[in-house]
Amino acid sequence: MNFDAVPAHAPLELEHFLPYRLSILSNTVSQGIAAEYEERFQLSMTEWRVMTILARFPEVSAREVVERTAMDKVAVSRAVSRLVDAGRVDRGTHDGDKRRSVLKLSEAGWAIHDEVAPLARAHERELLAKLSAEEREHLDRILDKLLAI
Amino acid sequence: MNFDAVPAHAPLELEHFLPYRLSILSNTVSQGIAAEYEERFQLSMTEWRVMTILARFPEVSAREVVERTAMDKVAVSRAVSRLVDAGRVDRGTHDGDKRRSVLKLSEAGWAIHDEVAPLARAHERELLAKLSAEEREHLDRILDKLLAI
DNA sequence: ACGTTATAGTTTCACCTGAAACCATTTGCA
DNA sequence: TGCAAATGGTTTCAGGTGAAACTATAACGT
């Protein structure tokens, strides 16, 4: 005999559902950091990500930025245009392949980078402060595994 | 004497930067799941999230959905409207407070829920399969800490 | 050498998103 | 009781986003 008046629909429990928890955490963290530099420097998150790539790998093409950020190529194209317009990035053309752009931070771009980078790092430290040293190591290893293709 | 020709700009290493890694992981995972049901059921991720809440907590108001999902109230309002239009959610008015809506899944809504929920769970299992039982426990505890306000 | 195919990057389009303004209703308090 | 403030929800507006189409250039195979 079935005493359940309503069939068991087995609803998802979002608060224990890993993809959902990751989404909440990621949004909270990223928006927390972005909120600081967006207003202060009129800098969007995609623009900032492009800048971090150009800081580490000067003279790359837009395509390499796409590869290194996992961002959409349209998003990168637009972010780069805005950065060039704002005088934060210099865009040249590759010798020998006129399709390719050659991107690097301008002086102004470096100046902003050098202000925002410590700010981002401080946020990360604050987040990691909630964990023990052991947990930080675990998280690092776990993310490595989950992010492996 | 300073032998560094260029000042040390200390660029961020995105691939080791926690907020960035979380963002990549979260997007990959969520989009992987959403890709399956979006086309098959014309169901957006926000709509699906609203449905999971209504599955677990029948007869809630839109405001409660907002509270439980950490989604924007505009996004919830629109998702609910689409779900009502599609006949997947029934929207009534609260007795004694005509501002409040009373939302619940319709028969059609439940039918879709019962197809998508196992699919979502399967994706989560697949993701967690990359980890050992111990790592899964660690991740759970770590997320608890990081998500605590 | 030359036409097909591939690649770098931009534009278009259709949609999603959040902040702010807005409307209706309810609550709180003088 | 009556009026200001708060609340639930929707609409508006000003972006941001990705898929697909497009342009320009380069690479490849015959």
mmCIF file of C-alpha atoms (C1' of nucleotides) in Angstrom:
data_model
loop_
_atom_site.group_PDB
_atom_site.id
_atom_site.type_symbol
_atom_site.label_atom_id
_atom_site.label_comp_id
_atom_site.label_asym_id
_atom_site.label_seq_id
_atom_site.Cartn_x
_atom_site.Cartn_y
_atom_site.Cartn_z
ATOM 1 C CA MET A 1 0.000 0.000 0.000
ATOM 2 C CA ASN A 2 1.255 3.457 -0.851
ATOM 3 C CA PHE A 3 0.606 5.965 1.878
ATOM 4 C CA ASP A 4 2.207 8.870 0.073
ATOM 5 C CA ALA A 5 -0.648 11.060 -1.041
ATOM 6 C CA VAL A 6 1.661 12.827 -3.464
ATOM 7 C CA PRO A 7 4.187 10.916 -5.557
ATOM 8 C CA ALA A 8 7.779 11.446 -4.426
ATOM 9 C CA HIS A 9 9.117 14.073 -6.792
ATOM 10 C CA ALA A 10 12.593 14.056 -5.282
ATOM 11 C CA PRO A 11 13.219 17.793 -5.591
ATOM 12 C CA LEU A 12 16.788 19.006 -5.796
ATOM 13 C CA GLU A 13 18.118 20.594 -2.667
ATOM 14 C CA LEU A 14 19.850 23.597 -4.162
ATOM 15 C CA GLU A 15 21.729 24.428 -0.993
ATOM 16 C CA HIS A 16 23.562 21.113 -1.194
ATOM 17 C CA PHE A 17 23.863 21.031 -4.961
ATOM 18 C CA LEU A 18 27.480 21.560 -5.924
ATOM 19 C CA PRO A 19 27.015 23.449 -9.204
ATOM 20 C CA TYR A 20 24.684 25.866 -7.501
ATOM 21 C CA ARG A 21 26.972 26.456 -4.547
ATOM 22 C CA LEU A 22 29.883 27.086 -6.864
ATOM 23 C CA SER A 23 27.833 29.575 -8.804
ATOM 24 C CA ILE A 24 26.841 31.518 -5.698
ATOM 25 C CA LEU A 25 30.364 31.555 -4.336
ATOM 26 C CA SER A 26 31.916 32.579 -7.615
ATOM 27 C CA ASN A 27 29.438 35.387 -8.200
ATOM 28 C CA THR A 28 29.777 36.734 -4.673
ATOM 29 C CA VAL A 29 33.546 36.743 -4.802
ATOM 30 C CA SER A 30 33.965 38.133 -8.303
ATOM 31 C CA GLN A 31 31.384 40.832 -7.832
ATOM 32 C CA GLY A 32 32.914 41.794 -4.530
ATOM 33 C CA ILE A 33 36.244 42.481 -6.173
ATOM 34 C CA ALA A 34 34.811 43.996 -9.341
ATOM 35 C CA ALA A 35 32.676 46.406 -7.358
ATOM 36 C CA GLU A 36 35.846 48.069 -6.092
ATOM 37 C CA TYR A 37 37.574 48.714 -9.385
ATOM 38 C CA GLU A 38 34.558 49.130 -11.668
ATOM 39 C CA GLU A 39 33.478 52.395 -10.163
ATOM 40 C CA ARG A 40 36.923 53.654 -9.247
ATOM 41 C CA PHE A 41 38.518 53.057 -12.620
ATOM 42 C CA GLN A 42 35.554 52.595 -15.003
ATOM 43 C CA LEU A 43 36.914 49.149 -15.596
ATOM 44 C CA SER A 44 34.748 46.122 -16.330
ATOM 45 C CA MET A 45 35.660 42.634 -15.184
ATOM 46 C CA THR A 46 36.370 41.463 -18.716
ATOM 47 C CA GLU A 47 38.620 44.468 -19.292
ATOM 48 C CA TRP A 48 40.475 43.740 -16.077
ATOM 49 C CA ARG A 49 40.988 40.138 -17.046
ATOM 50 C CA VAL A 50 42.418 41.173 -20.385
ATOM 51 C CA MET A 51 44.735 43.565 -18.596
ATOM 52 C CA THR A 52 46.046 40.849 -16.278
ATOM 53 C CA ILE A 53 46.933 38.732 -19.296
ATOM 54 C CA LEU A 54 48.703 41.625 -20.998
ATOM 55 C CA ALA A 55 50.591 42.302 -17.785
ATOM 56 C CA ARG A 56 51.964 38.776 -17.678
ATOM 57 C CA PHE A 57 52.376 38.164 -21.381
ATOM 58 C CA PRO A 58 53.235 41.378 -23.186
ATOM 59 C CA GLU A 59 52.862 41.549 -26.940
ATOM 60 C CA VAL A 60 50.223 38.854 -27.272
ATOM 61 C CA SER A 61 47.463 38.751 -29.874
ATOM 62 C CA ALA A 62 43.764 38.869 -29.061
ATOM 63 C CA ARG A 63 43.540 35.196 -29.880
ATOM 64 C CA GLU A 64 46.100 34.349 -27.208
ATOM 65 C CA VAL A 65 44.102 36.376 -24.728
ATOM 66 C CA VAL A 66 41.051 34.318 -25.623
ATOM 67 C CA GLU A 67 42.982 31.082 -25.131
ATOM 68 C CA ARG A 68 44.378 32.129 -21.793
ATOM 69 C CA THR A 69 41.189 33.496 -20.309
ATOM 70 C CA ALA A 70 38.536 31.060 -21.569
ATOM 71 C CA MET A 71 36.562 34.187 -22.405
ATOM 72 C CA ASP A 72 34.457 34.570 -25.522
ATOM 73 C CA LYS A 73 36.337 36.080 -28.445
ATOM 74 C CA VAL A 74 33.614 38.662 -28.974
ATOM 75 C CA ALA A 75 33.922 39.748 -25.362
ATOM 76 C CA VAL A 76 37.680 40.025 -25.718
ATOM 77 C CA SER A 77 37.397 41.984 -28.941
ATOM 78 C CA ARG A 78 35.119 44.513 -27.326
ATOM 79 C CA ALA A 79 37.100 44.739 -24.118
ATOM 80 C CA VAL A 80 40.278 45.386 -26.098
ATOM 81 C CA SER A 81 38.559 48.089 -28.158
ATOM 82 C CA ARG A 82 37.403 49.868 -25.046
ATOM 83 C CA LEU A 83 40.848 49.598 -23.489
ATOM 84 C CA VAL A 84 42.471 50.981 -26.626
ATOM 85 C CA ASP A 85 39.946 53.823 -26.771
ATOM 86 C CA ALA A 86 40.659 54.613 -23.140
ATOM 87 C CA GLY A 87 44.404 54.705 -23.851
ATOM 88 C CA ARG A 88 45.087 51.807 -21.547
ATOM 89 C CA VAL A 89 46.266 49.375 -24.188
ATOM 90 C CA ASP A 90 48.370 49.916 -27.314
ATOM 91 C CA ARG A 91 47.268 47.885 -30.291
ATOM 92 C CA GLY A 92 49.695 47.249 -33.139
ATOM 93 C CA THR A 93 49.785 44.842 -36.039
ATOM 94 C CA HIS A 94 51.973 41.772 -36.200
ATOM 95 C CA ASP A 95 54.839 42.003 -38.676
ATOM 96 C CA GLY A 96 54.322 39.349 -41.262
ATOM 97 C CA ASP A 97 50.703 38.588 -40.348
ATOM 98 C CA LYS A 98 48.459 41.562 -40.764
ATOM 99 C CA ARG A 99 45.492 39.719 -39.290
ATOM 100 C CA ARG A 100 47.061 39.537 -35.866
ATOM 101 C CA SER A 101 47.010 42.322 -33.365
ATOM 102 C CA VAL A 102 49.864 42.908 -30.965
ATOM 103 C CA LEU A 103 48.600 44.115 -27.626
ATOM 104 C CA LYS A 104 50.354 45.587 -24.642
ATOM 105 C CA LEU A 105 49.569 47.777 -21.693
ATOM 106 C CA SER A 106 50.317 51.462 -22.104
ATOM 107 C CA GLU A 107 51.852 53.528 -19.323
ATOM 108 C CA ALA A 108 48.353 54.430 -18.175
ATOM 109 C CA GLY A 109 47.392 50.774 -18.359
ATOM 110 C CA TRP A 110 50.315 49.746 -16.166
ATOM 111 C CA ALA A 111 49.454 52.456 -13.675
ATOM 112 C CA ILE A 112 45.952 51.068 -13.285
ATOM 113 C CA HIS A 113 47.206 47.519 -13.192
ATOM 114 C CA ASP A 114 49.552 48.365 -10.362
ATOM 115 C CA GLU A 115 46.695 49.790 -8.348
ATOM 116 C CA VAL A 116 44.145 47.078 -8.998
ATOM 117 C CA ALA A 117 46.374 44.007 -8.666
ATOM 118 C CA PRO A 118 47.105 44.471 -4.937
ATOM 119 C CA LEU A 119 43.452 45.151 -4.367
ATOM 120 C CA ALA A 120 42.486 41.870 -6.030
ATOM 121 C CA ARG A 121 45.137 40.026 -4.084
ATOM 122 C CA ALA A 122 43.890 41.503 -0.837
ATOM 123 C CA HIS A 123 40.395 40.203 -1.597
ATOM 124 C CA GLU A 124 41.739 36.748 -2.302
ATOM 125 C CA ARG A 125 43.697 36.761 0.958
ATOM 126 C CA GLU A 126 40.589 37.809 2.840
ATOM 127 C CA LEU A 127 38.661 34.939 1.318
ATOM 128 C CA LEU A 128 41.393 32.404 2.024
ATOM 129 C CA ALA A 129 41.675 33.627 5.603
ATOM 130 C CA LYS A 130 38.447 31.761 6.292
ATOM 131 C CA LEU A 131 40.300 28.500 5.719
ATOM 132 C CA SER A 132 43.082 26.732 7.568
ATOM 133 C CA ALA A 133 46.397 26.184 5.809
ATOM 134 C CA GLU A 134 45.435 22.564 5.341
ATOM 135 C CA GLU A 135 42.092 23.431 3.821
ATOM 136 C CA ARG A 136 43.732 25.859 1.446
ATOM 137 C CA GLU A 137 45.949 23.063 0.180
ATOM 138 C CA HIS A 138 42.991 20.749 -0.185
ATOM 139 C CA LEU A 139 41.036 23.360 -2.110
ATOM 140 C CA ASP A 140 43.941 23.929 -4.412
ATOM 141 C CA ARG A 141 44.261 20.251 -5.214
ATOM 142 C CA ILE A 142 40.501 19.829 -5.602
ATOM 143 C CA LEU A 143 40.250 22.721 -8.031
ATOM 144 C CA ASP A 144 43.135 21.294 -10.025
ATOM 145 C CA LYS A 145 41.235 18.055 -10.387
ATOM 146 C CA LEU A 146 37.894 19.602 -11.179
ATOM 147 C CA LEU A 147 39.393 21.993 -13.713
ATOM 148 C CA ALA A 148 41.374 19.289 -15.495
ATOM 149 C CA ILE A 149 39.782 18.715 -18.866
ATOM 150 C CA MET B 1 71.972 49.380 -6.836
ATOM 151 C CA ASN B 2 68.858 48.304 -8.694
ATOM 152 C CA PHE B 3 69.573 45.944 -11.559
ATOM 153 C CA ASP B 4 65.959 45.559 -12.611
ATOM 154 C CA ALA B 5 65.647 47.454 -15.848
ATOM 155 C CA VAL B 6 61.862 47.397 -15.575
ATOM 156 C CA PRO B 7 60.112 47.976 -12.266
ATOM 157 C CA ALA B 8 58.562 44.799 -10.853
ATOM 158 C CA HIS B 9 54.901 45.079 -11.764
ATOM 159 C CA ALA B 10 53.955 41.870 -9.969
ATOM 160 C CA PRO B 11 51.265 40.746 -12.393
ATOM 161 C CA LEU B 12 48.492 38.487 -11.162
ATOM 162 C CA GLU B 13 48.770 34.885 -12.222
ATOM 163 C CA LEU B 14 45.196 34.230 -13.193
ATOM 164 C CA GLU B 15 45.638 30.477 -13.321
ATOM 165 C CA HIS B 16 46.432 30.428 -9.595
ATOM 166 C CA PHE B 17 44.038 33.173 -8.616
ATOM 167 C CA LEU B 18 41.194 31.668 -6.633
ATOM 168 C CA PRO B 19 38.350 33.957 -7.735
ATOM 169 C CA TYR B 20 39.254 33.370 -11.341
ATOM 170 C CA ARG B 21 39.467 29.615 -10.996
ATOM 171 C CA LEU B 22 36.119 29.519 -9.255
ATOM 172 C CA SER B 23 34.598 31.546 -12.037
ATOM 173 C CA ILE B 24 35.902 29.221 -14.745
ATOM 174 C CA LEU B 25 34.804 26.119 -12.890
ATOM 175 C CA SER B 26 31.364 27.463 -12.086
ATOM 176 C CA ASN B 27 30.714 28.588 -15.655
ATOM 177 C CA THR B 28 31.892 25.337 -17.160
ATOM 178 C CA VAL B 29 29.778 23.244 -14.840
ATOM 179 C CA SER B 30 26.603 25.324 -14.973
ATOM 180 C CA GLN B 31 26.716 25.738 -18.717
ATOM 181 C CA GLY B 32 27.326 22.037 -19.152
ATOM 182 C CA ILE B 33 24.138 21.209 -17.316
ATOM 183 C CA ALA B 34 22.105 24.064 -18.739
ATOM 184 C CA ALA B 35 23.050 23.138 -22.294
ATOM 185 C CA GLU B 36 21.143 19.911 -21.882
ATOM 186 C CA TYR B 37 17.838 21.270 -20.678
ATOM 187 C CA GLU B 38 17.815 24.645 -22.378
ATOM 188 C CA GLU B 39 17.376 23.260 -25.842
ATOM 189 C CA ARG B 40 15.363 20.229 -24.877
ATOM 190 C CA PHE B 41 12.808 22.083 -22.779
ATOM 191 C CA GLN B 42 13.222 25.736 -23.767
ATOM 192 C CA LEU B 43 14.135 26.329 -20.157
ATOM 193 C CA SER B 44 16.639 28.949 -19.029
ATOM 194 C CA MET B 45 18.878 28.436 -16.026
ATOM 195 C CA THR B 46 17.038 31.072 -13.997
ATOM 196 C CA GLU B 47 13.724 29.423 -14.807
ATOM 197 C CA TRP B 48 15.086 26.049 -13.764
ATOM 198 C CA ARG B 49 16.341 27.483 -10.489
ATOM 199 C CA VAL B 50 12.950 28.960 -9.752
ATOM 200 C CA MET B 51 11.374 25.588 -10.511
ATOM 201 C CA THR B 52 13.658 23.776 -8.086
ATOM 202 C CA ILE B 53 12.600 26.157 -5.344
ATOM 203 C CA LEU B 54 8.920 25.697 -6.126
ATOM 204 C CA ALA B 55 9.444 21.932 -6.123
ATOM 205 C CA ARG B 56 10.848 22.005 -2.617
ATOM 206 C CA PHE B 57 8.748 24.798 -1.166
ATOM 207 C CA PRO B 58 5.306 24.854 -2.753
ATOM 208 C CA GLU B 59 3.125 27.919 -2.370
ATOM 209 C CA VAL B 60 5.922 30.411 -1.850
ATOM 210 C CA SER B 61 5.906 34.044 -2.938
ATOM 211 C CA ALA B 62 8.309 35.516 -5.471
ATOM 212 C CA ARG B 63 10.094 37.248 -2.621
ATOM 213 C CA GLU B 64 10.819 33.937 -0.936
ATOM 214 C CA VAL B 65 12.214 32.625 -4.193
ATOM 215 C CA VAL B 66 14.537 35.628 -4.311
ATOM 216 C CA GLU B 67 15.678 34.979 -0.753
ATOM 217 C CA ARG B 68 16.314 31.305 -1.337
ATOM 218 C CA THR B 69 18.138 31.629 -4.646
ATOM 219 C CA ALA B 70 20.234 34.759 -4.154
ATOM 220 C CA MET B 71 18.964 35.742 -7.583
ATOM 221 C CA ASP B 72 17.998 39.250 -8.569
ATOM 222 C CA LYS B 73 14.338 40.050 -7.999
ATOM 223 C CA VAL B 74 13.976 41.328 -11.544
ATOM 224 C CA ALA B 75 15.349 38.071 -12.901
ATOM 225 C CA VAL B 76 12.941 36.104 -10.712
ATOM 226 C CA SER B 77 10.002 38.239 -11.761
ATOM 227 C CA ARG B 78 10.733 37.639 -15.413
ATOM 228 C CA ALA B 79 11.466 33.947 -15.001
ATOM 229 C CA VAL B 80 8.186 33.485 -13.152
ATOM 230 C CA SER B 81 6.285 35.343 -15.865
ATOM 231 C CA ARG B 82 7.736 33.140 -18.556
ATOM 232 C CA LEU B 83 6.989 30.022 -16.545
ATOM 233 C CA VAL B 84 3.400 31.149 -15.999
ATOM 234 C CA ASP B 85 3.013 31.958 -19.706
ATOM 235 C CA ALA B 86 4.365 28.523 -20.570
ATOM 236 C CA GLY B 87 1.866 26.913 -18.229
ATOM 237 C CA ARG B 88 4.581 25.483 -16.029
ATOM 238 C CA VAL B 89 3.776 27.503 -12.927
ATOM 239 C CA ASP B 90 0.446 28.570 -11.439
ATOM 240 C CA ARG B 91 0.415 32.044 -9.974
ATOM 241 C CA GLY B 92 -2.228 33.032 -7.445
ATOM 242 C CA THR B 93 -2.617 35.882 -4.998
ATOM 243 C CA HIS B 94 -2.076 35.578 -1.280
ATOM 244 C CA ASP B 95 -5.260 35.806 0.804
ATOM 245 C CA GLY B 96 -4.988 38.829 3.005
ATOM 246 C CA ASP B 97 -2.035 40.398 1.169
ATOM 247 C CA LYS B 98 -2.831 41.205 -2.396
ATOM 248 C CA ARG B 99 0.746 42.248 -3.124
ATOM 249 C CA ARG B 100 2.094 38.756 -2.654
ATOM 250 C CA SER B 101 1.972 36.071 -5.281
ATOM 251 C CA VAL B 102 1.544 32.420 -4.448
ATOM 252 C CA LEU B 103 3.517 30.223 -6.803
ATOM 253 C CA LYS B 104 3.520 26.520 -7.443
ATOM 254 C CA LEU B 105 4.434 24.103 -10.179
ATOM 255 C CA SER B 106 1.612 23.006 -12.464
ATOM 256 C CA GLU B 107 1.259 19.427 -13.643
ATOM 257 C CA ALA B 108 3.319 20.306 -16.703
ATOM 258 C CA GLY B 109 5.878 21.981 -14.450
ATOM 259 C CA TRP B 110 6.228 18.876 -12.316
ATOM 260 C CA ALA B 111 6.611 16.725 -15.409
ATOM 261 C CA ILE B 112 9.540 18.815 -16.569
ATOM 262 C CA HIS B 113 11.015 18.948 -13.108
ATOM 263 C CA ASP B 114 10.943 15.184 -12.869
ATOM 264 C CA GLU B 115 12.869 14.900 -16.109
ATOM 265 C CA VAL B 116 15.455 17.587 -15.465
ATOM 266 C CA ALA B 117 16.241 16.861 -11.826
ATOM 267 C CA PRO B 118 17.835 13.437 -12.461
ATOM 268 C CA LEU B 119 19.766 14.930 -15.321
ATOM 269 C CA ALA B 120 21.187 17.636 -13.085
ATOM 270 C CA ARG B 121 22.029 15.085 -10.429
ATOM 271 C CA ALA B 122 23.815 12.927 -12.969
ATOM 272 C CA HIS B 123 25.988 15.867 -13.952
ATOM 273 C CA GLU B 124 26.846 16.540 -10.338
ATOM 274 C CA ARG B 125 27.773 12.898 -9.807
ATOM 275 C CA GLU B 126 29.967 12.977 -12.869
ATOM 276 C CA LEU B 127 31.763 16.032 -11.536
ATOM 277 C CA LEU B 128 32.198 14.569 -8.076
ATOM 278 C CA ALA B 129 33.516 11.345 -9.552
ATOM 279 C CA LYS B 130 36.756 13.178 -10.214
ATOM 280 C CA LEU B 131 37.312 13.399 -6.470
ATOM 281 C CA SER B 132 37.964 10.837 -3.783
ATOM 282 C CA ALA B 133 35.428 10.404 -1.005
ATOM 283 C CA GLU B 134 37.775 12.270 1.297
ATOM 284 C CA GLU B 135 38.138 15.161 -1.121
ATOM 285 C CA ARG B 136 34.391 15.399 -1.519
ATOM 286 C CA GLU B 137 34.060 15.818 2.228
ATOM 287 C CA HIS B 138 36.786 18.434 2.282
ATOM 288 C CA LEU B 139 35.152 20.350 -0.547
ATOM 289 C CA ASP B 140 31.837 20.299 1.235
ATOM 290 C CA ARG B 141 33.340 21.686 4.413
ATOM 291 C CA ILE B 142 35.370 24.284 2.540
ATOM 292 C CA LEU B 143 32.361 25.536 0.633
ATOM 293 C CA ASP B 144 30.418 25.774 3.877
ATOM 294 C CA LYS B 145 33.103 28.019 5.292
ATOM 295 C CA LEU B 146 33.525 30.153 2.222
ATOM 296 C CA LEU B 147 29.795 30.619 1.779
ATOM 297 C CA ALA B 148 29.203 31.557 5.415
ATOM 298 C CA ILE B 149 28.376 35.239 5.545
ATOM 299 C "C1'" DA C 1 50.295 30.632 -59.637
ATOM 300 C "C1'" DC C 2 45.679 30.071 -57.999
ATOM 301 C "C1'" DG C 3 41.579 28.757 -55.966
ATOM 302 C "C1'" DT C 4 40.027 26.490 -51.698
ATOM 303 C "C1'" DT C 5 40.285 26.397 -46.887
ATOM 304 C "C1'" DA C 6 41.608 28.182 -42.397
ATOM 305 C "C1'" DT C 7 42.422 31.894 -39.195
ATOM 306 C "C1'" DA C 8 42.184 36.722 -36.678
ATOM 307 C "C1'" DG C 9 39.171 39.829 -35.560
ATOM 308 C "C1'" DT C 10 34.703 42.676 -35.977
ATOM 309 C "C1'" DT C 11 29.787 43.426 -36.554
ATOM 310 C "C1'" DT C 12 25.016 42.092 -36.074
ATOM 311 C "C1'" DC C 13 21.267 40.242 -33.715
ATOM 312 C "C1'" DA C 14 18.581 38.449 -30.230
ATOM 313 C "C1'" DC C 15 18.637 37.816 -25.614
ATOM 314 C "C1'" DC C 16 19.861 38.318 -20.583
ATOM 315 C "C1'" DT C 17 20.994 41.189 -16.706
ATOM 316 C "C1'" DG C 18 20.764 44.627 -12.855
ATOM 317 C "C1'" DA C 19 19.907 49.388 -11.098
ATOM 318 C "C1'" DA C 20 16.475 52.664 -10.714
ATOM 319 C "C1'" DA C 21 11.963 54.220 -11.232
ATOM 320 C "C1'" DC C 22 7.467 52.899 -10.731
ATOM 321 C "C1'" DC C 23 2.661 51.070 -9.066
ATOM 322 C "C1'" DA C 24 -0.255 48.903 -5.754
ATOM 323 C "C1'" DT C 25 -0.927 47.485 -1.291
ATOM 324 C "C1'" DT C 26 0.064 47.147 3.501
ATOM 325 C "C1'" DT C 27 2.135 48.668 7.889
ATOM 326 C "C1'" DG C 28 3.243 51.825 11.454
ATOM 327 C "C1'" DC C 29 2.450 55.619 14.039
ATOM 328 C "C1'" DA C 30 0.817 60.367 15.331
ATOM 329 C "C1'" DT D 1 -8.454 57.693 11.233
ATOM 330 C "C1'" DG D 2 -5.166 59.217 8.012
ATOM 331 C "C1'" DC D 3 -0.802 59.760 6.107
ATOM 332 C "C1'" DA D 4 4.146 58.697 5.632
ATOM 333 C "C1'" DA D 5 7.158 54.828 5.122
ATOM 334 C "C1'" DA D 6 7.907 50.072 3.844
ATOM 335 C "C1'" DT D 7 7.104 46.083 0.955
ATOM 336 C "C1'" DG D 8 5.981 42.901 -3.195
ATOM 337 C "C1'" DG D 9 6.334 42.967 -7.741
ATOM 338 C "C1'" DT D 10 6.795 44.906 -12.635
ATOM 339 C "C1'" DT D 11 8.611 47.999 -16.152
ATOM 340 C "C1'" DT D 12 12.161 50.757 -18.166
ATOM 341 C "C1'" DC D 13 16.667 51.638 -19.549
ATOM 342 C "C1'" DA D 14 21.376 51.086 -20.363
ATOM 343 C "C1'" DG D 15 24.505 47.940 -20.798
ATOM 344 C "C1'" DG D 16 26.773 43.111 -21.391
ATOM 345 C "C1'" DT D 17 26.838 38.414 -23.767
ATOM 346 C "C1'" DG D 18 27.410 34.708 -27.194
ATOM 347 C "C1'" DA D 19 26.118 32.496 -31.711
ATOM 348 C "C1'" DA D 20 26.353 33.340 -36.402
ATOM 349 C "C1'" DA D 21 27.556 35.958 -40.266
ATOM 350 C "C1'" DC D 22 31.047 38.745 -42.180
ATOM 351 C "C1'" DT D 23 35.785 40.891 -43.712
ATOM 352 C "C1'" DA D 24 40.511 40.618 -44.415
ATOM 353 C "C1'" DT D 25 44.545 38.086 -44.598
ATOM 354 C "C1'" DA D 26 47.338 33.928 -44.724
ATOM 355 C "C1'" DA D 27 48.200 28.895 -45.589
ATOM 356 C "C1'" DC D 28 47.728 24.906 -48.306
ATOM 357 C "C1'" DG D 29 47.256 21.628 -52.069
ATOM 358 C "C1'" DT D 30 47.290 20.873 -56.830
#
